[in-house]
Amino acid sequence: MNPHYTLVARRAAHRCEYCHAPEVIFNFPFEVEHIIPLSKAGEDNKANLALACRACNVHKGDWLTGLDEQTRSDSRLFNPRGDNWEEHFMLDLETGTIHGLTAIGRASVWRLRMNKPMQVTARLRWIQLGFFI
């Protein structure tokens, strides 16, 4: 396990800092990921670490940008250390989908594939069970 896991998980309230999936519903700890990947000159320090579910971390990989489908241009991805989630995303409680409100939000939803059918189905169940806020 990443030596920074306890600090990062507590800071994130044990939720994926990208899609807000609740860690408590899984049977394994979420991953500590580098917001700016080490391969892109990111640093291995607390300010560059985020808690991510497996799905978000796998799709984010070493990417720093994603496609904003509204403007058809690239935008940087959401940075949990510097950006406010509510400013960039909105959760539709009826459909379980996450909508990007800004270019950053839309690019992040697209790159991290936050609305794949399996994720939306799971999110709807978490909402029904009161695990997703």
PDB file of C-alpha atoms in Angstrom:
ATOM      1  CA  MET A   1       0.000   0.000   0.000  1.00  0.00           C
ATOM      2  CA  ASN A   2       1.166   3.514  -0.759  1.00  0.00           C
ATOM      3  CA  PRO A   3       2.835   5.005   2.344  1.00  0.00           C
ATOM      4  CA  HIS A   4       0.703   8.153   1.938  1.00  0.00           C
ATOM      5  CA  TYR A   5      -2.587   6.229   1.767  1.00  0.00           C
ATOM      6  CA  THR A   6      -3.848   7.130   5.262  1.00  0.00           C
ATOM      7  CA  LEU A   7      -3.317  10.864   4.809  1.00  0.00           C
ATOM      8  CA  VAL A   8      -4.681  10.944   1.251  1.00  0.00           C
ATOM      9  CA  ALA A   9      -7.724   8.794   2.072  1.00  0.00           C
ATOM     10  CA  ARG A  10      -8.598  10.855   5.142  1.00  0.00           C
ATOM     11  CA  ARG A  11      -8.198  14.112   3.196  1.00  0.00           C
ATOM     12  CA  ALA A  12     -10.526  12.732   0.486  1.00  0.00           C
ATOM     13  CA  ALA A  13     -13.071  11.516   3.058  1.00  0.00           C
ATOM     14  CA  HIS A  14     -12.534   8.037   1.566  1.00  0.00           C
ATOM     15  CA  ARG A  15     -14.139   8.973  -1.752  1.00  0.00           C
ATOM     16  CA  CYS A  16     -12.653   8.955  -5.221  1.00  0.00           C
ATOM     17  CA  GLU A  17     -11.616  12.548  -5.732  1.00  0.00           C
ATOM     18  CA  TYR A  18     -12.694  12.397  -9.391  1.00  0.00           C
ATOM     19  CA  CYS A  19     -16.056  10.580  -9.522  1.00  0.00           C
ATOM     20  CA  HIS A  20     -16.826  10.639  -5.778  1.00  0.00           C
ATOM     21  CA  ALA A  21     -17.321   6.866  -5.569  1.00  0.00           C
ATOM     22  CA  PRO A  22     -17.452   5.882  -1.891  1.00  0.00           C
ATOM     23  CA  GLU A  23     -14.522   3.700  -0.867  1.00  0.00           C
ATOM     24  CA  VAL A  24     -16.583   2.046   1.887  1.00  0.00           C
ATOM     25  CA  ILE A  25     -18.643   0.142  -0.672  1.00  0.00           C
ATOM     26  CA  PHE A  26     -15.571  -1.604  -2.114  1.00  0.00           C
ATOM     27  CA  ASN A  27     -13.716  -4.463  -0.492  1.00  0.00           C
ATOM     28  CA  PHE A  28     -10.277  -2.976  -1.098  1.00  0.00           C
ATOM     29  CA  PRO A  29      -8.640   0.416  -0.606  1.00  0.00           C
ATOM     30  CA  PHE A  30      -8.708   2.965  -3.404  1.00  0.00           C
ATOM     31  CA  GLU A  31      -5.493   3.924  -5.121  1.00  0.00           C
ATOM     32  CA  VAL A  32      -3.216   6.852  -4.381  1.00  0.00           C
ATOM     33  CA  GLU A  33      -2.451   8.434  -7.730  1.00  0.00           C
ATOM     34  CA  HIS A  34      -0.210  11.248  -8.921  1.00  0.00           C
ATOM     35  CA  ILE A  35      -2.335  14.115 -10.260  1.00  0.00           C
ATOM     36  CA  ILE A  36       0.561  15.134 -12.472  1.00  0.00           C
ATOM     37  CA  PRO A  37       2.187  11.809 -13.325  1.00  0.00           C
ATOM     38  CA  LEU A  38       5.811  11.274 -12.433  1.00  0.00           C
ATOM     39  CA  SER A  39       6.397  10.593 -16.134  1.00  0.00           C
ATOM     40  CA  LYS A  40       5.263  14.207 -16.814  1.00  0.00           C
ATOM     41  CA  ALA A  41       7.558  15.748 -14.186  1.00  0.00           C
ATOM     42  CA  GLY A  42       5.013  15.495 -11.365  1.00  0.00           C
ATOM     43  CA  GLU A  43       6.384  15.339  -7.872  1.00  0.00           C
ATOM     44  CA  ASP A  44       5.958  12.556  -5.357  1.00  0.00           C
ATOM     45  CA  ASN A  45       4.566  14.736  -2.587  1.00  0.00           C
ATOM     46  CA  LYS A  46       1.249  15.202  -0.782  1.00  0.00           C
ATOM     47  CA  ALA A  47       0.219  18.149  -2.946  1.00  0.00           C
ATOM     48  CA  ASN A  48       0.350  15.936  -6.040  1.00  0.00           C
ATOM     49  CA  LEU A  49      -1.506  12.919  -4.651  1.00  0.00           C
ATOM     50  CA  ALA A  50      -5.197  12.089  -4.915  1.00  0.00           C
ATOM     51  CA  LEU A  51      -7.395   9.171  -3.934  1.00  0.00           C
ATOM     52  CA  ALA A  52      -8.867   7.507  -7.001  1.00  0.00           C
ATOM     53  CA  CYS A  53     -11.098   4.511  -7.606  1.00  0.00           C
ATOM     54  CA  ARG A  54      -9.671   1.883  -9.916  1.00  0.00           C
ATOM     55  CA  ALA A  55     -11.844   2.952 -12.853  1.00  0.00           C
ATOM     56  CA  CYS A  56     -10.833   6.618 -12.696  1.00  0.00           C
ATOM     57  CA  ASN A  57      -7.171   5.833 -12.125  1.00  0.00           C
ATOM     58  CA  VAL A  58      -6.967   3.361 -15.005  1.00  0.00           C
ATOM     59  CA  HIS A  59      -8.609   5.754 -17.461  1.00  0.00           C
ATOM     60  CA  LYS A  60      -6.656   8.785 -16.268  1.00  0.00           C
ATOM     61  CA  GLY A  61      -3.339   7.007 -16.581  1.00  0.00           C
ATOM     62  CA  ASP A  62      -0.652   9.512 -17.549  1.00  0.00           C
ATOM     63  CA  TRP A  63      -3.076  11.883 -19.246  1.00  0.00           C
ATOM     64  CA  LEU A  64      -3.230  15.558 -18.293  1.00  0.00           C
ATOM     65  CA  THR A  65      -5.912  16.567 -20.793  1.00  0.00           C
ATOM     66  CA  GLY A  66      -9.144  15.300 -22.244  1.00  0.00           C
ATOM     67  CA  LEU A  67     -11.606  16.254 -24.946  1.00  0.00           C
ATOM     68  CA  ASP A  68     -14.244  18.842 -24.181  1.00  0.00           C
ATOM     69  CA  GLU A  69     -16.937  17.500 -26.486  1.00  0.00           C
ATOM     70  CA  GLN A  70     -18.804  20.812 -26.397  1.00  0.00           C
ATOM     71  CA  THR A  71     -15.958  22.875 -27.865  1.00  0.00           C
ATOM     72  CA  ARG A  72     -14.176  19.945 -29.595  1.00  0.00           C
ATOM     73  CA  SER A  73     -10.894  21.056 -28.009  1.00  0.00           C
ATOM     74  CA  ASP A  74      -8.604  19.654 -25.359  1.00  0.00           C
ATOM     75  CA  SER A  75      -8.784  20.905 -21.809  1.00  0.00           C
ATOM     76  CA  ARG A  76      -6.759  20.077 -18.759  1.00  0.00           C
ATOM     77  CA  LEU A  77      -8.201  17.527 -16.340  1.00  0.00           C
ATOM     78  CA  PHE A  78      -9.717  18.258 -12.948  1.00  0.00           C
ATOM     79  CA  ASN A  79      -7.100  18.761 -10.247  1.00  0.00           C
ATOM     80  CA  PRO A  80      -8.460  17.732  -6.829  1.00  0.00           C
ATOM     81  CA  ARG A  81      -5.844  19.849  -5.062  1.00  0.00           C
ATOM     82  CA  GLY A  82      -6.653  23.100  -6.850  1.00  0.00           C
ATOM     83  CA  ASP A  83     -10.178  22.768  -8.260  1.00  0.00           C
ATOM     84  CA  ASN A  84     -13.577  22.660  -6.590  1.00  0.00           C
ATOM     85  CA  TRP A  85     -15.609  19.567  -7.587  1.00  0.00           C
ATOM     86  CA  GLU A  86     -18.976  21.337  -7.431  1.00  0.00           C
ATOM     87  CA  GLU A  87     -17.724  24.071  -9.729  1.00  0.00           C
ATOM     88  CA  HIS A  88     -16.825  21.569 -12.450  1.00  0.00           C
ATOM     89  CA  PHE A  89     -19.297  18.698 -12.045  1.00  0.00           C
ATOM     90  CA  MET A  90     -22.939  18.014 -11.316  1.00  0.00           C
ATOM     91  CA  LEU A  91     -24.442  14.681 -10.359  1.00  0.00           C
ATOM     92  CA  ASP A  92     -27.869  13.902 -11.819  1.00  0.00           C
ATOM     93  CA  LEU A  93     -29.541  11.996  -9.008  1.00  0.00           C
ATOM     94  CA  GLU A  94     -32.229  10.628 -11.352  1.00  0.00           C
ATOM     95  CA  THR A  95     -29.902   9.117 -13.957  1.00  0.00           C
ATOM     96  CA  GLY A  96     -26.738   8.625 -11.912  1.00  0.00           C
ATOM     97  CA  THR A  97     -24.671  10.440 -14.534  1.00  0.00           C
ATOM     98  CA  ILE A  98     -22.022  13.043 -13.807  1.00  0.00           C
ATOM     99  CA  HIS A  99     -22.139  16.129 -16.020  1.00  0.00           C
ATOM    100  CA  GLY A 100     -19.210  18.407 -16.679  1.00  0.00           C
ATOM    101  CA  LEU A 101     -20.169  22.017 -16.092  1.00  0.00           C
ATOM    102  CA  THR A 102     -16.944  23.496 -17.433  1.00  0.00           C
ATOM    103  CA  ALA A 103     -14.403  22.531 -20.070  1.00  0.00           C
ATOM    104  CA  ILE A 104     -12.326  20.979 -17.275  1.00  0.00           C
ATOM    105  CA  GLY A 105     -15.316  19.017 -15.994  1.00  0.00           C
ATOM    106  CA  ARG A 106     -16.392  17.828 -19.451  1.00  0.00           C
ATOM    107  CA  ALA A 107     -12.833  16.820 -20.392  1.00  0.00           C
ATOM    108  CA  SER A 108     -12.473  14.914 -17.119  1.00  0.00           C
ATOM    109  CA  VAL A 109     -15.805  13.098 -17.532  1.00  0.00           C
ATOM    110  CA  TRP A 110     -14.750  12.155 -21.065  1.00  0.00           C
ATOM    111  CA  ARG A 111     -11.159  11.091 -20.235  1.00  0.00           C
ATOM    112  CA  LEU A 112     -12.028   9.171 -17.061  1.00  0.00           C
ATOM    113  CA  ARG A 113     -15.155   7.674 -18.695  1.00  0.00           C
ATOM    114  CA  MET A 114     -17.166   8.469 -15.607  1.00  0.00           C
ATOM    115  CA  ASN A 115     -20.480   7.575 -17.214  1.00  0.00           C
ATOM    116  CA  LYS A 116     -19.817   4.087 -18.506  1.00  0.00           C
ATOM    117  CA  PRO A 117     -22.968   1.969 -18.029  1.00  0.00           C
ATOM    118  CA  MET A 118     -21.463  -0.135 -15.240  1.00  0.00           C
ATOM    119  CA  GLN A 119     -20.392   2.973 -13.316  1.00  0.00           C
ATOM    120  CA  VAL A 120     -23.758   4.669 -13.728  1.00  0.00           C
ATOM    121  CA  THR A 121     -25.576   1.532 -12.598  1.00  0.00           C
ATOM    122  CA  ALA A 122     -23.355   1.267  -9.534  1.00  0.00           C
ATOM    123  CA  ARG A 123     -23.767   4.994  -8.799  1.00  0.00           C
ATOM    124  CA  LEU A 124     -27.556   4.675  -8.896  1.00  0.00           C
ATOM    125  CA  ARG A 125     -27.384   1.847  -6.360  1.00  0.00           C
ATOM    126  CA  TRP A 126     -25.073   3.890  -4.120  1.00  0.00           C
ATOM    127  CA  ILE A 127     -27.508   6.802  -4.310  1.00  0.00           C
ATOM    128  CA  GLN A 128     -30.419   4.514  -3.386  1.00  0.00           C
ATOM    129  CA  LEU A 129     -28.465   3.118  -0.443  1.00  0.00           C
ATOM    130  CA  GLY A 130     -27.364   6.541   0.763  1.00  0.00           C
ATOM    131  CA  PHE A 131     -23.661   5.959   0.107  1.00  0.00           C
ATOM    132  CA  PHE A 132     -23.285   8.617  -2.545  1.00  0.00           C
ATOM    133  CA  ILE A 133     -23.558  12.318  -1.862  1.00  0.00           C
TER     134      ILE A 133
END
